[in-house]
XYZ file of C-alpha atoms in Angstrom:
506
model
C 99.348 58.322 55.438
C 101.973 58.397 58.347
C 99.692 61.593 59.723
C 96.175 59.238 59.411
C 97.625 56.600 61.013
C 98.801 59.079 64.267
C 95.448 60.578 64.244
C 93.571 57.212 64.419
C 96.171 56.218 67.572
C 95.324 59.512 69.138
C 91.635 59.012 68.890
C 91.842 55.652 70.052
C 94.019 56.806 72.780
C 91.729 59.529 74.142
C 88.597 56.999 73.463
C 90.251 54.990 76.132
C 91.198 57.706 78.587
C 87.684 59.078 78.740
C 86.395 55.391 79.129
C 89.116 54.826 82.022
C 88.504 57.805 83.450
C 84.266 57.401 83.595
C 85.189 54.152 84.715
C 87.289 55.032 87.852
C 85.066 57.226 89.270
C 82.032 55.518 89.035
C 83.868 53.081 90.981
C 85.752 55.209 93.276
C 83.330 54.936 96.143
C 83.884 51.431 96.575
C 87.410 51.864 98.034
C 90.813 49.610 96.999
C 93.908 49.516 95.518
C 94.504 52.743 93.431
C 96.272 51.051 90.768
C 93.079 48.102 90.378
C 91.245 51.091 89.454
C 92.849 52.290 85.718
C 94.540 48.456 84.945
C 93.839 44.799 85.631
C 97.325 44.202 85.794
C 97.471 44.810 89.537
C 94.764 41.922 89.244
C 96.600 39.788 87.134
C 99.416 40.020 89.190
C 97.644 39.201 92.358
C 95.908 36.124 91.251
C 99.539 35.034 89.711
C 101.092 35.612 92.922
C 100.194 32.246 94.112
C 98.522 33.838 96.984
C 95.972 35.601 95.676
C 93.612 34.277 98.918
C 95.640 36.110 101.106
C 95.712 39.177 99.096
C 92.747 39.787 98.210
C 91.567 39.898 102.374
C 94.596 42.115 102.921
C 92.936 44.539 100.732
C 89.522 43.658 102.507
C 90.565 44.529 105.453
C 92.411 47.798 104.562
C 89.231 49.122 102.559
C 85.917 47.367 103.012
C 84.438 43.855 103.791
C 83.094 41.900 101.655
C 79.392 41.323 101.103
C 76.725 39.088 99.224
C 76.058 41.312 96.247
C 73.240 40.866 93.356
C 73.640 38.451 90.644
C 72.311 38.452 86.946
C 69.081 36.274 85.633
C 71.025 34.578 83.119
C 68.127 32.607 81.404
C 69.742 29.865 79.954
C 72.030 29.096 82.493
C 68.850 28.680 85.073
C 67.409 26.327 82.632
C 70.176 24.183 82.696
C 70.513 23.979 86.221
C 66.985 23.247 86.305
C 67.114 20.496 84.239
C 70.206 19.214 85.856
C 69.495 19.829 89.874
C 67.261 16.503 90.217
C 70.864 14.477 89.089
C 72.561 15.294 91.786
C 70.575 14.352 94.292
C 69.803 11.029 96.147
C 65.986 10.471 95.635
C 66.471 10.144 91.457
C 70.232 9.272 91.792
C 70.008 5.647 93.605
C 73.606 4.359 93.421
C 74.684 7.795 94.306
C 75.616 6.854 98.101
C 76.806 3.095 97.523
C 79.430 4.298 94.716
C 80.505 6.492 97.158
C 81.044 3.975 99.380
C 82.343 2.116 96.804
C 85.530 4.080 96.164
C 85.847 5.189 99.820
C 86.622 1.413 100.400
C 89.258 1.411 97.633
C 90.309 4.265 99.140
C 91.361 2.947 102.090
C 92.034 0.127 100.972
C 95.261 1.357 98.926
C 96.284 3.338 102.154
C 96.448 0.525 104.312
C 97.892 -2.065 101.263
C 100.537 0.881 100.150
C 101.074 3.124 102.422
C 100.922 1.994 106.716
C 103.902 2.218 108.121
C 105.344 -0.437 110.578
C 108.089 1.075 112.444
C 108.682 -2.197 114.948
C 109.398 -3.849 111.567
C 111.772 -1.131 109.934
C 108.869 -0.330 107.249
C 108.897 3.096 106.863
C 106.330 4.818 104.738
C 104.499 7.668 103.853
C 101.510 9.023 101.823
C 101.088 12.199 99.830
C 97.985 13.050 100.979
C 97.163 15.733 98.269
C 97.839 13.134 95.863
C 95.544 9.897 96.911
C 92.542 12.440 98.173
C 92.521 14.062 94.309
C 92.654 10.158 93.343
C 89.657 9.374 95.824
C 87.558 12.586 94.529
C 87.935 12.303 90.617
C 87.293 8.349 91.209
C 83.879 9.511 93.300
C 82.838 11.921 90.681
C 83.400 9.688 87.424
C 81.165 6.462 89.193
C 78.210 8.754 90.248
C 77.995 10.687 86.930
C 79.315 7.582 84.424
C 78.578 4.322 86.500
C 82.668 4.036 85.753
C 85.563 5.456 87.221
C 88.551 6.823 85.495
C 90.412 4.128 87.486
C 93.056 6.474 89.705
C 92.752 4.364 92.976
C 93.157 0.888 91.010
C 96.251 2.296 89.533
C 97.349 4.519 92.284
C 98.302 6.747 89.458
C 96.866 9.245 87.299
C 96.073 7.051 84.445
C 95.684 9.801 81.759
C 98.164 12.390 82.525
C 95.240 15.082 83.732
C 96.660 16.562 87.077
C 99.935 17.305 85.906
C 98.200 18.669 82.358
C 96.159 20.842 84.573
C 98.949 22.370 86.413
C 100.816 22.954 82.864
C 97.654 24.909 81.626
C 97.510 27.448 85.656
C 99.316 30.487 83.673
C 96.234 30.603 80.725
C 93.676 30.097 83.103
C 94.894 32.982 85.591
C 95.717 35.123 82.495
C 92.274 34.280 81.297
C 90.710 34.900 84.454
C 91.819 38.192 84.026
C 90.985 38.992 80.506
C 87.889 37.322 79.907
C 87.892 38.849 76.693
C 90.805 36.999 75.586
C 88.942 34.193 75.385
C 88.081 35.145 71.879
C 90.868 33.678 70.630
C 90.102 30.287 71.314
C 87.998 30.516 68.190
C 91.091 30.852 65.792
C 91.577 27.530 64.091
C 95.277 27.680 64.802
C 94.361 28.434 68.507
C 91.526 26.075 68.378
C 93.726 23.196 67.151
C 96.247 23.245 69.929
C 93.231 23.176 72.327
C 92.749 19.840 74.615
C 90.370 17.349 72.548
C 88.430 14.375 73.059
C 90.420 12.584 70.740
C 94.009 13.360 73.045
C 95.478 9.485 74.030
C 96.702 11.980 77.373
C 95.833 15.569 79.491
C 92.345 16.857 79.332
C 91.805 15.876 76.206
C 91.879 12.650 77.231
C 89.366 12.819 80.256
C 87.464 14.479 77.460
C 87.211 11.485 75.286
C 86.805 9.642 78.613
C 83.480 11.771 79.035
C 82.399 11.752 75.406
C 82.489 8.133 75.507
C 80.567 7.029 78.248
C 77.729 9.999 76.947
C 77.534 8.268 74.063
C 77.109 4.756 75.197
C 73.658 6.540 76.887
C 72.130 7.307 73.485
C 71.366 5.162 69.976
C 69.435 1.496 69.532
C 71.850 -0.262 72.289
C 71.821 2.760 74.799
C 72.835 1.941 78.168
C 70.543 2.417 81.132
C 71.744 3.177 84.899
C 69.741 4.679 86.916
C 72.288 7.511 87.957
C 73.366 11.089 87.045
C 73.500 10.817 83.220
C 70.083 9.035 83.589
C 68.702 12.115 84.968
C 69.426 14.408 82.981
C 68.893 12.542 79.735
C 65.262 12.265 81.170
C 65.429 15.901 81.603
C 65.973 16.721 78.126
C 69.744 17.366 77.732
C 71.149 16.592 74.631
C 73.898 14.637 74.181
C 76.154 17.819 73.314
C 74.964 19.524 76.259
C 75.826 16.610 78.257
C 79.366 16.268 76.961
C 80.012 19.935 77.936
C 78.605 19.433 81.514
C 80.187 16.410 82.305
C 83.750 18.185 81.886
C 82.916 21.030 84.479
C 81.412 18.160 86.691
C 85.028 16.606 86.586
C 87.076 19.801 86.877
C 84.716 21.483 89.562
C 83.504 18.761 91.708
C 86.590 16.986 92.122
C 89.336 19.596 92.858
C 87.556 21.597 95.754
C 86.120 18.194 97.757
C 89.722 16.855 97.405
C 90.957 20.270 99.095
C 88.556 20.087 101.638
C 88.845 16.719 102.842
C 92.548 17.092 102.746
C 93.049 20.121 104.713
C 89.907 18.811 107.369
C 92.191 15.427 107.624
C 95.431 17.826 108.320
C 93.851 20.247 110.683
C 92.080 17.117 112.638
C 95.165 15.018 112.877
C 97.573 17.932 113.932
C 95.345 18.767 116.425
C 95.271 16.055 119.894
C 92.107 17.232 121.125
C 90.396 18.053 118.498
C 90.818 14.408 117.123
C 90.276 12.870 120.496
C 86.910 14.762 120.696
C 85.842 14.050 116.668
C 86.952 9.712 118.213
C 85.041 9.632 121.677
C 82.121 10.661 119.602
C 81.985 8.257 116.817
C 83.027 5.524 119.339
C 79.592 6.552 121.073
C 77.772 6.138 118.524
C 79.081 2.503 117.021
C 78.751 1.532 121.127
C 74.918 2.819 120.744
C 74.844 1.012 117.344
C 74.115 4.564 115.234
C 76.913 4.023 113.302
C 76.483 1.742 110.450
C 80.057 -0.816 109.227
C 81.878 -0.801 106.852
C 81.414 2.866 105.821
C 79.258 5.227 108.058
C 75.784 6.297 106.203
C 75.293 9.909 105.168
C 72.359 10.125 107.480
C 74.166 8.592 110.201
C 77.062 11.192 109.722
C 74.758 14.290 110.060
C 73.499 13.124 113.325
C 77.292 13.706 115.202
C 77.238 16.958 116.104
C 81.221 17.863 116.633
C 82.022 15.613 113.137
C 79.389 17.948 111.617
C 81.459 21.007 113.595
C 84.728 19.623 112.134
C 83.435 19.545 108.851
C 82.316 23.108 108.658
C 85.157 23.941 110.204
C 87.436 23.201 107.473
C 85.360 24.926 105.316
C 85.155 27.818 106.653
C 89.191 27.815 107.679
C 90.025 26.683 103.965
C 87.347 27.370 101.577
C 87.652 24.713 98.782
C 87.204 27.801 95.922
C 89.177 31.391 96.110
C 89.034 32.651 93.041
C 86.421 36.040 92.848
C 83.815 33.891 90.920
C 82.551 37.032 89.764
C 78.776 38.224 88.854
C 77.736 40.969 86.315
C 75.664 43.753 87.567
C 72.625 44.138 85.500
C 71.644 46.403 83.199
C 70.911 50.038 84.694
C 72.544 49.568 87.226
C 72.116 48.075 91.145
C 72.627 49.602 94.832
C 75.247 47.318 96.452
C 75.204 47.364 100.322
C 78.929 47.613 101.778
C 78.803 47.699 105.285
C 75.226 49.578 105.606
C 75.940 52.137 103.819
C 74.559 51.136 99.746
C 76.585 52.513 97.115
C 75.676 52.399 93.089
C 76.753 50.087 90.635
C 76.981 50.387 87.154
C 75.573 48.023 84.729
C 78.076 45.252 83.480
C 80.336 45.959 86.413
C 82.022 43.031 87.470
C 81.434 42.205 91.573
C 83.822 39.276 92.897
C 83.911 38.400 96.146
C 86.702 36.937 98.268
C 85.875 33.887 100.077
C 88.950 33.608 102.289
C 88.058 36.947 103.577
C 84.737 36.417 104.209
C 85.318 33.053 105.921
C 88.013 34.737 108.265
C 86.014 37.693 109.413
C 86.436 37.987 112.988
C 83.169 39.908 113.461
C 81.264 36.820 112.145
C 83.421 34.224 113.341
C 84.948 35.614 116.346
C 88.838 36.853 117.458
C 90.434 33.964 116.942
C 88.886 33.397 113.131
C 92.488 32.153 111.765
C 92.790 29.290 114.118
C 90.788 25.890 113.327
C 88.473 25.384 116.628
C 85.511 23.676 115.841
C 84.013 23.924 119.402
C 82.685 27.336 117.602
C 80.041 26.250 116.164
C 78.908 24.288 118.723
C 75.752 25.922 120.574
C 76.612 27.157 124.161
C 72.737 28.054 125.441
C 69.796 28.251 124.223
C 69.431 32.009 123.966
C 68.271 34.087 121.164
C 71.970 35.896 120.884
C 73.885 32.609 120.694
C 71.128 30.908 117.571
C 71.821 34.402 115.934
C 75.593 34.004 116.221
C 75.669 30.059 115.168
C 72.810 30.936 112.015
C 74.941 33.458 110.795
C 78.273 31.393 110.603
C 75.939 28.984 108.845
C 74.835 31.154 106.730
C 78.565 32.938 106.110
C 80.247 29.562 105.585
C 77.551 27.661 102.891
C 78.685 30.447 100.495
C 82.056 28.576 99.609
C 78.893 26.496 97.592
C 78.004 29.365 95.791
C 74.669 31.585 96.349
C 70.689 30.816 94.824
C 70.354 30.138 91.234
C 74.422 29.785 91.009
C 75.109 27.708 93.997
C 77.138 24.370 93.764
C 74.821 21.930 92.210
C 76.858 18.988 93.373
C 77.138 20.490 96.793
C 74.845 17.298 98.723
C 77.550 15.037 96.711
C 80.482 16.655 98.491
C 79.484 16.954 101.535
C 78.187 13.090 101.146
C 82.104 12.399 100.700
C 83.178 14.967 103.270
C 80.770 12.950 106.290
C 82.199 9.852 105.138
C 85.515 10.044 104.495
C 86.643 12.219 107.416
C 84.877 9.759 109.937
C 86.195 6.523 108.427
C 84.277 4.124 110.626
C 85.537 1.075 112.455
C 84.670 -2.041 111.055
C 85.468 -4.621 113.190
C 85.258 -7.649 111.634
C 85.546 -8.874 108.110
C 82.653 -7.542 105.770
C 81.271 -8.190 102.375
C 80.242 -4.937 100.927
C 78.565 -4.898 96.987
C 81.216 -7.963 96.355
C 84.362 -6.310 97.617
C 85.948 -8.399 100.502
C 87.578 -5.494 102.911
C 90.083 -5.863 105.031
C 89.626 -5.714 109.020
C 89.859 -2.114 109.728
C 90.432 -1.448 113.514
C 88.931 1.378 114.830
C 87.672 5.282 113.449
C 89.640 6.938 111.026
C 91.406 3.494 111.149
C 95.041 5.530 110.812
C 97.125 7.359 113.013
C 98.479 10.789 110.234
C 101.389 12.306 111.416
C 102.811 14.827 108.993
C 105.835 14.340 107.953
C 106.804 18.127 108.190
C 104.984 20.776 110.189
C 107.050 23.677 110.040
C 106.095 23.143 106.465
C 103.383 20.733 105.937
C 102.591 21.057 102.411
C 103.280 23.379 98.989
C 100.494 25.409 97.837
C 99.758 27.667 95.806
C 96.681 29.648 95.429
C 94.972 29.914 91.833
C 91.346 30.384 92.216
C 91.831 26.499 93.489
C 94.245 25.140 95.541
C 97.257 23.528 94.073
C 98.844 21.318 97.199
C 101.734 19.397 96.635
C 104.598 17.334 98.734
C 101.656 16.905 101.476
C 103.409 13.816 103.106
C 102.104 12.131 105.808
C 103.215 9.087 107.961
C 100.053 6.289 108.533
C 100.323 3.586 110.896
C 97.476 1.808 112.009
C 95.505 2.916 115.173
C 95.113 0.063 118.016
C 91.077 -0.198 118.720
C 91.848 -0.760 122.473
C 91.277 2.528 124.063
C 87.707 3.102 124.526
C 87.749 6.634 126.828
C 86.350 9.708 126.480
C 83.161 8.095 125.150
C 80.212 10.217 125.005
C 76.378 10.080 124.919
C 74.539 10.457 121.590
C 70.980 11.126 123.786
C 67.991 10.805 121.683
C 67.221 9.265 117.720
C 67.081 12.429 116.015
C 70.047 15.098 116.902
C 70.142 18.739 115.114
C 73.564 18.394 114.574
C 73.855 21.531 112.219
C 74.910 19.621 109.203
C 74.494 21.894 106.196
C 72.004 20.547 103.343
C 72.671 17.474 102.034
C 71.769 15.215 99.086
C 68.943 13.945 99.678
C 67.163 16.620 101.135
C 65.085 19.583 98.764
């Protein structure tokens, strides 16, 4: 029996070696670490490292660059996005920009009710800023896909428990990031029961009851009709189990990566004198010119200000909102990847990643100085055929962080909706009254003055696919409207500004 048993573990054993060994050199071509090519623990360990971003372009740069490789026809998956695309954008979606604006207001609202300091007073203050932008984001998400927030900003607090029941769950989804196949296990009832559910009172679970709940209201005899997101794709043909899967990776997806973005464009902006005094002599312009609308700037309004636009893309490209490898299965037979001109074969089922921080920091696309945030690089210096090539291809480098064709972000025109709007903050200059919310008098742009409270070390992080920022503490005061230089000339109605697509455009 003993001598069976050895024999089976020495088959198996050998099964695996030839396997590993077919495997390794069919991949060997491709260049990389030595050990990534027999284990995925060197991978596990990388994206556990809290770093992984940085890692994985180390590796880039000591083997090969990365490229835009071929991705898989997954049927179903395109005929979901099919159905769902029309959602997300503006022309079916006609609250979409108004709740925006609707929870921007709140937004700043509980900054300058909470959190402005007023040091000629002795109030001293600050803001976490990785806290109240996640706050902002999940509130922006929940109105345009729901018609109801989850009600963060009104409490300044997360209500149910889900950010800090996310971070508790980072080691299982970087161990099953790794080991897709472990995901088998889920189906276990004893695994399966100690899963998140809708019926949680806290965590995940309870955004997922959250989620289930408004779904449901859409459907029976009394269903609820709004024309927004969940309208859409009812009309579409999504059932109502469909829809209650969706909405949970429209929550988890769209919220965390905006809420990086627009917190790391806010940090690099305000840390930076010129750049901000640049991004405020051109918004001033425009409310002077009257292109600017109050209380909240218009998304089409936004896309026409060139530098803003610059600034934007900017912190994309210096911080892309997603880092994990968001890897695509070669298909079957095989496919001819091209690394650096030279095309190389790929087995079928392979795995191809791609690392964005890499590819957003590549000096040959973006120029020497790649690591440093400088936004006057995407402005256009002439009108000559080299310099459109050079701008078209950072365009074309940096809208990846949104995912490529039939897998790219489908709530990419809502984020970058947020992104124009928040990061401008326009003056509003006298009291408004805005859907029934009385604001207060904001003063001028960006209405606050952020001075982190720490810049040897602004902010924790770490890096899981996602950025995890913590402890990002800023000092606000209020910014006096009195200084008017450094305006500049918005010339003409329409500007090419460069903004990437949008929501309301095919």
């Amino acid at each position: 029996m003993l001598g069976a048993i050895l024999d089976l573990g020495l088959a198996l054993l050998a099964l695996y070696l030839v396997r590993a060994i077919r495997t390794y050199y069919s991949l060997s071509h491709f260049g990389g670490h030595w050990v990534a090519g027999w284990s995925r623990l060197w991978l596990l360990r990388t994206q556990g490292s809290g770093e992984m971003n940085r890692r994985f372009t180390e590796v880039n740069r000591k083997y090969d660059r990365d490229n835009i490789t071929s991705y898989v026809d997954e049927h179903k998956h395109a005929a979901i996005r099919t159905r769902m695309a029309p959602g997300y954008a503006g022309k079916e979606n006609v609250h979409l920009e108004a709740d925006i604006d609707e929870q921007l207001l709140k937004f700043l609202d509980l900054i300058s009710s909470k959190y402005v300091a007023q040091p000629e007073r002795d109030i001293f203050r600050t803001v976490d800023l990785s806290q109240v932008t996640s706050y902002f984001t999940l509130d922006v998400i929940s109105k345009v896909a729901f018609g109801q927030t989850f009600g963060f900003l009104d409490h300044d607090q997360d209500p149910f428990g889900y950010l800090a029941n996310l971070a508790q769950m980072l080691p299982a989804v970087i161990v099953f990031g790794v080991y897709t196949e472990l995901t088998n296990i889920m189906k276990l009832p004893a695994v399966k029961a100690a899963l998140p559910k809708s019926s949680d009172k806290r965590g995940l679970g309870r955004v997922m009851g959250f989620a289930r709940d408004r779904v449901q209201e859409r459907f029976g005899p009394k269903a609820i009709r709004r024309q927004d997101m969940l309208d859409a794709f009812i009309k579409r043909g999504l059932t109502q189990e469909e829809l209650e899967s969706e909405t949970m990776t429209q929550i988890t997806a769209g919220s965390d990566s905006t809420a990086s973005a627009l917190r790391m464009t806010l940090h690099f902006i305000s840390t930076s004198p010129p750049i901000l005094d640049r991004l405020l002599a051109e918004a001033r312009a425009g409310i002077e010119q009257g292109k600017i609308s109050r209380p909240i700037i218009q998304d089409a309004e936004a896309r026409q200000l060139p530098y803003l636009q610059a600034c934007i893309k900017e912190g994309l490209r210096i911080y892309p909102p997603v880092t994990g490898l968001m890897a695509k299965m070669v298909p079957e037979g095989g496919a001819m990847i091209d690394v650096d001109g030279v095309e190389k074969f790929a087995p079928g089922r392979t795995q191809i990643g791609w690392n964005s921080w890499g590819m957003m920091h590549d000096p040959v696309v973006f120029g020497a100085d790649a690591e440093i945030y400088r936004p006057e690089r995407w402005l256009v210096r002439d009108e000559s055929e080299k310099e459109s090539g050079r701008v078209a291809r950072m365009n074309e480098t940096v809208t990846l962080c949104f995912g490529y064709g039939r897998f790219g972000c489908l709530g990419r025109g809502v984020a970058t909706m947020e992104l124009n709007k928040a990061v401008v903050e326009v003056s509003c200059d006298k009291t408004c009254r805005f859907d029934g919310l009385l604001t207060r008098v904001f003063k001028t742009l960006l209405r606050f003055n952020l001075q982190s409270c720490n810049l040897a070390k602004p902010f924790d992080e770490k890096v899981v696919g996602f950025y995890v920022h913590t402890d990002m503490n800023f000092v606000v005061t209020e910014r006096s409207s009195g200084d008017q230089s450094g305006l500049v000339r918005l010339e003409g109605d329409k500007v090419d500004a460069g903004a990437l697509a949008g929501a309301y455009e095919e």
